[in-house]
Short mmCIF file of C-alpha atoms and ligand atoms in Angstrom, two decimals:
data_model
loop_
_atom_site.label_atom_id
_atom_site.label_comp_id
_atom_site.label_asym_id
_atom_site.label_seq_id
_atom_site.Cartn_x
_atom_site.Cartn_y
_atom_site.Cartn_z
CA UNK A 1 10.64 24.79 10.68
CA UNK A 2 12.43 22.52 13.86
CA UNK A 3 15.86 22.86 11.54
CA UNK A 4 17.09 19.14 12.06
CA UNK A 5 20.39 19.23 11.15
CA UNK A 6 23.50 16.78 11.63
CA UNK A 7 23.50 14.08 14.15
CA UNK A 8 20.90 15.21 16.74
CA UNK A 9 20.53 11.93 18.05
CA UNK A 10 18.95 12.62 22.10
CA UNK A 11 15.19 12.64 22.32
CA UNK A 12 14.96 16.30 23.94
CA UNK A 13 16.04 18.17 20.71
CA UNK A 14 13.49 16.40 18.71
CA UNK A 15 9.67 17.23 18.07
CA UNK A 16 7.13 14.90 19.60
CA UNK A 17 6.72 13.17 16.15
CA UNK A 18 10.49 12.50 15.28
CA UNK A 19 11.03 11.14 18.82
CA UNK A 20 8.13 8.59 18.17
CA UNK A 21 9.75 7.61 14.85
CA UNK A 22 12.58 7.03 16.11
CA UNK A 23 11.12 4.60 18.93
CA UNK A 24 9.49 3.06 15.86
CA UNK A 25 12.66 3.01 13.48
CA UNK A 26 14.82 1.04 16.52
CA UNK A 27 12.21 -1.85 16.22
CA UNK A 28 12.99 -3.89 14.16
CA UNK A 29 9.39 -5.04 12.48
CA UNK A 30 9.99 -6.63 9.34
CA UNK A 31 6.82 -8.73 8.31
CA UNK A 32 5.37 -10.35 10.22
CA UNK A 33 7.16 -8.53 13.25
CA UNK A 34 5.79 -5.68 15.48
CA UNK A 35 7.90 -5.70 17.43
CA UNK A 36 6.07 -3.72 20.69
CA UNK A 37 5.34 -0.73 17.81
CA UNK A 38 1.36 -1.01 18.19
CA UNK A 39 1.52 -1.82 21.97
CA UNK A 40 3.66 1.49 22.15
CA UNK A 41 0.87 3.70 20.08
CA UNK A 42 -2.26 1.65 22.32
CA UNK A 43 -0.14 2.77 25.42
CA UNK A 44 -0.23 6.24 24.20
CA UNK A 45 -3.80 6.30 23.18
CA UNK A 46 -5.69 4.68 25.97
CA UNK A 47 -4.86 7.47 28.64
CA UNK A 48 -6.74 10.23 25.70
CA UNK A 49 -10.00 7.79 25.88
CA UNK A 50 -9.33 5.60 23.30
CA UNK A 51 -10.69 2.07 23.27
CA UNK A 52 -8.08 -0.35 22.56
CA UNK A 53 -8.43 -3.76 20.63
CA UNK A 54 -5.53 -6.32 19.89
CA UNK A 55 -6.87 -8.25 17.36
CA UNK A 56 -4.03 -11.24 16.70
CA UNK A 57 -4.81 -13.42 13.59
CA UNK A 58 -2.18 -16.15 13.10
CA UNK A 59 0.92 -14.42 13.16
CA UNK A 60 -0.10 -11.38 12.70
CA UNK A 61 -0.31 -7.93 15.27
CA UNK A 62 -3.18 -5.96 14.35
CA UNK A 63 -4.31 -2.67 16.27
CA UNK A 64 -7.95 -1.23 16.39
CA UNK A 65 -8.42 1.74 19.05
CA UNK A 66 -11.54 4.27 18.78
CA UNK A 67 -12.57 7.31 20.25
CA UNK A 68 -16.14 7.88 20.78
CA UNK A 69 -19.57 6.21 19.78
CA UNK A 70 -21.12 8.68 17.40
CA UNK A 71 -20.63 8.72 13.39
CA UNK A 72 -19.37 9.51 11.40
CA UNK A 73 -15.97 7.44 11.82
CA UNK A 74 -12.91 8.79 10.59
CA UNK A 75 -9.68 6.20 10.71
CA UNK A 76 -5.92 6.74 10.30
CA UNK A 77 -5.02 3.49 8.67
CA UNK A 78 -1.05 2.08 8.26
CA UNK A 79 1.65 -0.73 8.95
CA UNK A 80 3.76 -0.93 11.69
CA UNK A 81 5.83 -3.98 9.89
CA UNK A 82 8.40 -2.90 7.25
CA UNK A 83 10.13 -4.86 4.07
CA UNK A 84 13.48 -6.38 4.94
CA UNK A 85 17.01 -4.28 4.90
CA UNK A 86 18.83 -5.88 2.29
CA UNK A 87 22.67 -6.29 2.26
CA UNK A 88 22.85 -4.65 6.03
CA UNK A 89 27.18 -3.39 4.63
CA UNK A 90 25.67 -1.46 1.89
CA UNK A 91 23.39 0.69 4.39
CA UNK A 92 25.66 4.16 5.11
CA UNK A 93 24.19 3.36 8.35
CA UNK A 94 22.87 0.62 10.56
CA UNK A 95 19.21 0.43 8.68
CA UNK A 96 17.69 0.37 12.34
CA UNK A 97 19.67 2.94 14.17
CA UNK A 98 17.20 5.57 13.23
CA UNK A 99 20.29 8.43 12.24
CA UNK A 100 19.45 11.50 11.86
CA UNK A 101 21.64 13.34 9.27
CA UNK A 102 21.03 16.14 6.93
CA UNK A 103 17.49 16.54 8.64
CA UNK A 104 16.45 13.16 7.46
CA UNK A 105 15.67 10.29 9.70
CA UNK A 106 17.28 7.68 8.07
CA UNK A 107 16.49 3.73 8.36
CA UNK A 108 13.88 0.84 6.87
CA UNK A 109 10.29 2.01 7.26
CA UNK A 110 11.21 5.70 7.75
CA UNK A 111 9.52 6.55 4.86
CA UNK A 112 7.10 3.07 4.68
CA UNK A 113 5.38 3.99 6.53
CA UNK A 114 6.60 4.49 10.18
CA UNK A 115 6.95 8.61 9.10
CA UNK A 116 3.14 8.38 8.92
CA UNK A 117 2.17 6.41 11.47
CA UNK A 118 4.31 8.65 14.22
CA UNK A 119 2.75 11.90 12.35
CA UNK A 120 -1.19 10.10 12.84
CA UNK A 121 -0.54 9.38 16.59
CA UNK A 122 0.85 12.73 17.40
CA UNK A 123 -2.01 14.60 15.28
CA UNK A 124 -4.32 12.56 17.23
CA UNK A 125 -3.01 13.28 20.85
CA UNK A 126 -3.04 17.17 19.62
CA UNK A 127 -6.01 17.26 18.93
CA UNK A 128 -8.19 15.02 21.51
CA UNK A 129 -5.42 17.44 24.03
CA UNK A 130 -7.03 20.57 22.23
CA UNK A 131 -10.53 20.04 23.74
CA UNK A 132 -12.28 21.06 20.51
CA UNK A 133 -15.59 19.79 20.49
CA UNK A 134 -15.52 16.44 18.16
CA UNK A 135 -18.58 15.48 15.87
CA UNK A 136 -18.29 11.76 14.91
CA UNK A 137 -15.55 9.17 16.14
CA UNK A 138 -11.95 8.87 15.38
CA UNK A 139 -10.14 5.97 15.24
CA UNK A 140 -6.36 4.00 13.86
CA UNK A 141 -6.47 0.82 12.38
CA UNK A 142 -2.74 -0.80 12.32
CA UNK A 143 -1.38 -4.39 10.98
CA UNK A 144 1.99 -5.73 10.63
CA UNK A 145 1.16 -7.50 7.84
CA UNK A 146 0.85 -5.38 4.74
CA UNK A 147 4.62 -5.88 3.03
CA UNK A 148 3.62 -9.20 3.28
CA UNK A 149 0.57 -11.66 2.43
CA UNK A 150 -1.71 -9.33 3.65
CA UNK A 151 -4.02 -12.36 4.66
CA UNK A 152 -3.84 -11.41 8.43
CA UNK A 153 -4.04 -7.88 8.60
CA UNK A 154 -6.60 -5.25 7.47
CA UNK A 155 -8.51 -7.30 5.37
CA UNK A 156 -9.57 -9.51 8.65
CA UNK A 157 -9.66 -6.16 10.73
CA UNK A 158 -12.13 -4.66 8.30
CA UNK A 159 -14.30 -8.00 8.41
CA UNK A 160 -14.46 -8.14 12.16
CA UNK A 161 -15.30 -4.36 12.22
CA UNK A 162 -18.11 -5.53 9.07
CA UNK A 163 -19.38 -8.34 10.78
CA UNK A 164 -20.41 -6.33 13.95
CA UNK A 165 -22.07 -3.25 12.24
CA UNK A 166 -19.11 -1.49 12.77
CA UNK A 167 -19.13 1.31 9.78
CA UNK A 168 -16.00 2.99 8.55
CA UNK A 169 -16.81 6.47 7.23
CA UNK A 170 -13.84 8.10 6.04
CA UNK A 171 -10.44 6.73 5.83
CA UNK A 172 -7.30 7.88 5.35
CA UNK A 173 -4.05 5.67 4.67
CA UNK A 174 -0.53 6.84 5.61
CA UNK A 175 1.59 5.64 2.72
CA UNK A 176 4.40 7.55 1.09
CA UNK A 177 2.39 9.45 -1.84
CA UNK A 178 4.74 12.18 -2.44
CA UNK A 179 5.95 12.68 -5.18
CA UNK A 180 8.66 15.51 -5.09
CA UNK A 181 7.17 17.42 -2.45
CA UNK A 182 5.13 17.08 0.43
CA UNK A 183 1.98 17.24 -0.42
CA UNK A 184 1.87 16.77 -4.22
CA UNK A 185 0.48 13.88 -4.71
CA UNK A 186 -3.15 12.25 -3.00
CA UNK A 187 -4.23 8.78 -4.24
CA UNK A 188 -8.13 8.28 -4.79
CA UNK A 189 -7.92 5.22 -5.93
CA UNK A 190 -5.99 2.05 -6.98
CA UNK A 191 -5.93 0.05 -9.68
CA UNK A 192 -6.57 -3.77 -9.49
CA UNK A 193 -4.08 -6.66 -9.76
CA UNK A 194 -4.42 -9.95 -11.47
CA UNK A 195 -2.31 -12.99 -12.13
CA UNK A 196 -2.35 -15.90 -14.33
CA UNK A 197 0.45 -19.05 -14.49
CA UNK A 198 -0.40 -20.12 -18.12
CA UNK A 199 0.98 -23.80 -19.04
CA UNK A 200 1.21 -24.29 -22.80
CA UNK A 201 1.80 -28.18 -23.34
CA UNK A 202 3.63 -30.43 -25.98
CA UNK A 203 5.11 -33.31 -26.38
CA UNK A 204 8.84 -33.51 -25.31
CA UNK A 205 11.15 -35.39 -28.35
CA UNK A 206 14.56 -34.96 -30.01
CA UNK A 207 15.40 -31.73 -31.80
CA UNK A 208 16.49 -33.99 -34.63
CA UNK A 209 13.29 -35.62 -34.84
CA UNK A 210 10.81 -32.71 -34.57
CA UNK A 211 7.99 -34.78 -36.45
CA UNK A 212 7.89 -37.02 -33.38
CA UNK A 213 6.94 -34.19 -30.80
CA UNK A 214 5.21 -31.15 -30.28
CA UNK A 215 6.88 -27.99 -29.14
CA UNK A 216 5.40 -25.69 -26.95
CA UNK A 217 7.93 -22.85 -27.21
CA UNK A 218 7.26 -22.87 -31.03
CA UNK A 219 3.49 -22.53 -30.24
CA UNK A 220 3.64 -19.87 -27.61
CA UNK A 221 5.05 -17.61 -29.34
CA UNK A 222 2.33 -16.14 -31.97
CA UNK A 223 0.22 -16.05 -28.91
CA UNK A 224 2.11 -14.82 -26.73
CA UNK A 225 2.65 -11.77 -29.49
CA UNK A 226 -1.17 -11.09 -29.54
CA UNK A 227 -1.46 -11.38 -26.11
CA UNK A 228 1.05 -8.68 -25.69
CA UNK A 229 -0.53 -6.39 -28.16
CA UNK A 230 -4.26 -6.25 -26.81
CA UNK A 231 -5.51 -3.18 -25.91
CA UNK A 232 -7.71 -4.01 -22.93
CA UNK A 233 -9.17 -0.55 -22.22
CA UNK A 234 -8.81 3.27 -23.08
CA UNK A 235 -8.76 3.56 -19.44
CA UNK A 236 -11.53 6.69 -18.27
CA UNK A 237 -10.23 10.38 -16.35
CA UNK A 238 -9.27 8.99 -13.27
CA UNK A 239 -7.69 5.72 -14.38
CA UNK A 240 -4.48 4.51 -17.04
CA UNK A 241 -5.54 2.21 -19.89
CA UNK A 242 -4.97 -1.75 -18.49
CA UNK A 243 -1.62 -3.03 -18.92
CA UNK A 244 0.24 -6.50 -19.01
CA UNK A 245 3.21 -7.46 -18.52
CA UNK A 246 4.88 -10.97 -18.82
CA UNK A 247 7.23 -11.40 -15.86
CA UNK A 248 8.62 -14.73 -16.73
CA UNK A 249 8.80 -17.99 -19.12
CA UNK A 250 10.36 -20.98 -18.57
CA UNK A 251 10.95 -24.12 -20.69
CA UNK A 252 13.78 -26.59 -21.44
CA UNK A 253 14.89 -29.55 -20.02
CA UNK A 254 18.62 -28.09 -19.77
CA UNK A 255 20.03 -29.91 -22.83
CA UNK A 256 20.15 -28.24 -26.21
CA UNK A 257 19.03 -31.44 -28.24
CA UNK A 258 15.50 -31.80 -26.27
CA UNK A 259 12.13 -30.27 -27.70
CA UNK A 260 10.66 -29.46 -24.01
CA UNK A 261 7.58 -31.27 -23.19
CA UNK A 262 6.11 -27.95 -21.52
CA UNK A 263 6.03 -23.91 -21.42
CA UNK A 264 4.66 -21.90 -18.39
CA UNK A 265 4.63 -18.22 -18.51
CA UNK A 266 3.58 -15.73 -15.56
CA UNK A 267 1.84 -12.22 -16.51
CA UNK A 268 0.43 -9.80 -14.60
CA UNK A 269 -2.40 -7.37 -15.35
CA UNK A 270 -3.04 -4.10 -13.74
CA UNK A 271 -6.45 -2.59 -14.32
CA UNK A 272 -8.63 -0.15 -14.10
CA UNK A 273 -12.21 -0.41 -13.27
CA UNK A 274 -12.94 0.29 -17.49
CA UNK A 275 -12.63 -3.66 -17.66
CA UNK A 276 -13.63 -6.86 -15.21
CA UNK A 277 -11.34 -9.79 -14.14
CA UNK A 278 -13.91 -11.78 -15.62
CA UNK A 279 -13.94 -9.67 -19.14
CA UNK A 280 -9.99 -10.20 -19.12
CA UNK A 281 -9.98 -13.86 -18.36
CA UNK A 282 -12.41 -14.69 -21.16
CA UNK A 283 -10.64 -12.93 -23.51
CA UNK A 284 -7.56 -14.41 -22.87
CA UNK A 285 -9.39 -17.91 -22.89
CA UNK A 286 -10.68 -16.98 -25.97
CA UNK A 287 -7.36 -16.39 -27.52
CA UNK A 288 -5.65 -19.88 -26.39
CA UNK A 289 -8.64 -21.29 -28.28
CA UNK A 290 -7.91 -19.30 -31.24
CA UNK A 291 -4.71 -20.02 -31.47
CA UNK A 292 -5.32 -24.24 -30.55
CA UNK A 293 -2.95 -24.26 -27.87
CA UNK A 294 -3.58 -27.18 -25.34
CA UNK A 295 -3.13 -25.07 -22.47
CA UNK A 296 -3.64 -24.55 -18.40
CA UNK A 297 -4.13 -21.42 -16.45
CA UNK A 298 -4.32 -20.42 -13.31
CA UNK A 299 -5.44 -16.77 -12.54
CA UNK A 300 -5.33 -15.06 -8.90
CA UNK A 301 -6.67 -11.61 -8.78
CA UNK A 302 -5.15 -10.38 -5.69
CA UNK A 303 -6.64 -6.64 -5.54
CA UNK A 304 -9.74 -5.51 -7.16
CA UNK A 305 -9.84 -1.79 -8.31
CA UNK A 306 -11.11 1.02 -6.40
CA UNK A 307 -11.86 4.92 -6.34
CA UNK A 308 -12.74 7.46 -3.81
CA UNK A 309 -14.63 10.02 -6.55
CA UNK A 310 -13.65 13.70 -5.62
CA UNK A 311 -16.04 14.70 -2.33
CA UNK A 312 -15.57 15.78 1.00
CA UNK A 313 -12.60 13.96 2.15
CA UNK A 314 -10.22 14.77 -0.64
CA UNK A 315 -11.55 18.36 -0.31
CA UNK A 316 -10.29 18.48 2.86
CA UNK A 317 -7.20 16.80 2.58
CA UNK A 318 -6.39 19.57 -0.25
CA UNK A 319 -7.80 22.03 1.98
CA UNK A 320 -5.42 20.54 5.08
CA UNK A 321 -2.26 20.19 2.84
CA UNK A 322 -2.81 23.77 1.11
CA UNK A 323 -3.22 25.39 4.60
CA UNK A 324 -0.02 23.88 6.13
CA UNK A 325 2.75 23.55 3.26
CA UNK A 326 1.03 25.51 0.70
CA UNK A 327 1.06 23.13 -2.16
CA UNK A 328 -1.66 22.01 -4.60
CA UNK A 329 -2.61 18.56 -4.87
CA UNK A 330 -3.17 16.11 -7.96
CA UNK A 331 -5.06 13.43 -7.47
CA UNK A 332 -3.80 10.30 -9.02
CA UNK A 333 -4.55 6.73 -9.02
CA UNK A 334 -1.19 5.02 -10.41
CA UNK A 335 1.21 2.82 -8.24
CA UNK A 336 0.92 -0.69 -7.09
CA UNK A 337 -1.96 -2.30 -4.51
CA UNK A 338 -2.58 -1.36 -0.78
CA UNK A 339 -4.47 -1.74 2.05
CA UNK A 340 -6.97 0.88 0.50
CA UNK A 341 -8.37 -1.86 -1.23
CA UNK A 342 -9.26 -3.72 2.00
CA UNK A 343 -11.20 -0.75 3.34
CA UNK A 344 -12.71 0.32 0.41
CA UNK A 345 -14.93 -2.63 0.58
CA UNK A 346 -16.77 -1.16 3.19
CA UNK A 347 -15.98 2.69 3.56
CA UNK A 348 -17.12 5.00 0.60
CA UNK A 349 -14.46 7.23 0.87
CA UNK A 350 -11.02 6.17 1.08
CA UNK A 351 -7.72 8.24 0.36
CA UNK A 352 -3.69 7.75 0.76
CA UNK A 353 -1.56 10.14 1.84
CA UNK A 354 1.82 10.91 3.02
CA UNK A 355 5.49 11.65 2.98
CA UNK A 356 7.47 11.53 -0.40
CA UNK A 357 7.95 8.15 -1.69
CA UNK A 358 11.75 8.41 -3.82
CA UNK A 359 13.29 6.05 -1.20
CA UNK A 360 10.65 3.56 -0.25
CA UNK A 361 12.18 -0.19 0.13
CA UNK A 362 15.47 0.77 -0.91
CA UNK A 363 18.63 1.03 1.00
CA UNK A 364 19.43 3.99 2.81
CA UNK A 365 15.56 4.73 3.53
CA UNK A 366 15.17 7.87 4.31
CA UNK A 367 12.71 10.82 5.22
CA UNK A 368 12.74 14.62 5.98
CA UNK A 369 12.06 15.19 9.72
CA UNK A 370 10.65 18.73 8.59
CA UNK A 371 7.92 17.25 6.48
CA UNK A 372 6.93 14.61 8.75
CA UNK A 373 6.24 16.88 11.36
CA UNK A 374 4.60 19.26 8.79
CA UNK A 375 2.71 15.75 7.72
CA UNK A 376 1.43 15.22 11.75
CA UNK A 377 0.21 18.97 11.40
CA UNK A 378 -1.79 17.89 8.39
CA UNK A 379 -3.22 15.05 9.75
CA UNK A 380 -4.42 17.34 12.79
CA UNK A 381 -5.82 20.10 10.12
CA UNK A 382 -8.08 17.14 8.61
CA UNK A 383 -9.30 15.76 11.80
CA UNK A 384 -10.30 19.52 12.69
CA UNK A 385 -11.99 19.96 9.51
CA UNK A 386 -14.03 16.46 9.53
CA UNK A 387 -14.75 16.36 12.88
CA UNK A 388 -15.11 19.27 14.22
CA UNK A 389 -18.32 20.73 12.68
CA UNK A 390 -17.87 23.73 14.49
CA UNK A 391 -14.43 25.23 12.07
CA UNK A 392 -15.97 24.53 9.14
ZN1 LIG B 1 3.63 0.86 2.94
#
């Protein structure tokens, strides 16, 4: 235990960790910012023997730096960019001052996922400093683009790393997965994401003269009912059944005597791999035909579903977590998308973990100082465990 407690605010009374979060904190990265964050980690890295690779796409900072040649690969994988502050006066304080109070560092990103990404670097200069003989390569993949589009960022990393053989073996990604404590919580997994702008038209009219038009609200609404009701899946052991949710309709022309000539509604699905996008969007097709609604839609499935299946690399993370904070960790596949997704395209074995989660993009961010340096101590266990052939 370091015992943070109020106010310790100069660099020497901090751990190695904390004093890199704060350096992290103070930047001010919101998407599509950096900020200097991953030029700070590369400058770190490079004197241990790391490789380093800016790789810029549009506006976006992404960092790729490897140690060694020899598989298998293990990455640290995270986001140095962070989701805007809010109303800056409702902040107890300044959201990039990087406080320390009650032994929490407190400011946006602390917790997503800055925390992490200090804990990874530290773990990694331990360990390379430790001299321990290392089977395979290790390696941190960073974007400032993941609160955002996520256009720029890992998903172009991982097909420049693809498109030149470059294999990804295991992966583990630093956000907040915590649940109540340290360590409760792994994800193996994700569920996927899809979108749909549905259009129901009509024919616009007076609401005195309803024989003359066509009213889309009136027409929506017994589908709209069903489509509510379906049960997609029973969802399977590691995943929830598929739900949707409508997340907005809109019709009207403003006055109250006008049938509107139109009625879009937005839904969202999440789902689990029991079920296809394609399965979904024919069945939904098939119900605007049931129901003879002249109708448009538009779908956008933004993340696909994935899952890591128990094996070695969430055996060791339990095995890592266990040995340092003595808790035992569920496995769970809930929450919204992430990078994971990305990766999981090409690496067979991809896991989240990290600090507790109860604070993420609100105000007043905040994190424990105690766990993330118990989290960097983690991190190091794994890497020991994975790569070096010789503890195990
Ligand atoms: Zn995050």
């Amino acid at each position: 235990m370091n015992g943070y407690n109020d106010k310790l605010n100069t660099k020497s009374q901090h751990s190695e960790t904390i004093a890199l979060l704060i350096d992290l904190v103070q930047r001010a990265s919101v998407t599509p910012a950096d900020e200097g964050c991953q030029k700070l980690i590369a400058n770190r890295l490079q004197p241990l023997g790391f490789s380093i690779e800016h790789m810029r796409f549009g506006d976006v900072d992404n960092l790729w730096a490897r140690l060694g040649t020899d598989e298998p690969v293990l990455v640290f994988a995270g986001h140095t960019d962070v989701v805007p502050v809010g109303n800056e006066a409702d902040w107890t304080n300044p959201p990039f001052s990087a406080t320390i109070e009650d032994g929490h560092l407190c400011g946006r990103g602390a917790a997503d996922m800055k925390g992490s990404v200090a804990a990874m670097v530290t773990a990694m200069e331990r360990f390379v400093a430790s001299g321990q003989p290392m089977q395979g390569s290790l390696a941190i993949l960073l974007t400032s683009d993941e609160e955002g589009p996520a256009v720029n960022g890992t998903k172009k990393v991982v097909e420049a790393l693809h498109s030149r053989n470059e294999a990804i073996h295991y992966c583990v990604v630093g956000e907040p997965t915590s649940v109540n404590q340290l360590g409760d919580t792994i994800k193996n997994g994700r569920r996927g994401s899809l979108s749909a702008k549905l259009v129901v038209h009509g024919k616009q009219g007076h609401v005195a003269y309803p024989h003359l038009a066509d009213n889309p609200v009136h027409k929506a609404f017994k589908f709209l009912d069903e489509l509510v009701c379906i049960k997609w899946d029973e969802g399977d052991e590691n995943f929830p059944a598929t739900t949707l949710q409508i997340s907005n309709i809109a019709a009207g022309t403003g006055a109250g005597n006008v049938i509107p000539g139109s009625l879009t509604v937005d839904f969202n699905l999440r789902f689990s791999p029991a079920i296809t996008s394609k399965q979904i969007q024919e069945q939904v097709d098939q119900l605007i035909g049931k129901h003879g609604i002249a109708a448009d839609i538009k779908w956008n499935e933004s993340a696909a579903p994935f899952l890591t299946p128990t094996g070695s690399l969430t055996d060791a993370m339990r095995q890592a977590i266990g040995s340092v904070v003595n808790v035992e960790s569920t496995l769970d596949t809930g929450g919204g998308t992430s990078d994971g997704r990305f990766i999981a395209k090409s690496c067979a074995q991809v896991i989240e973990f990290g600090p507790l989660n109860a604070t993420i993009h609100q105000t007043n961010e905040r994190i424990s100082c105690d766990d993330i340096d118990s989290l960097s101590i983690i991190y190091e266990k794994l890497l020991e465990i994975i790569l070096n052939t010789s503890e195990s």
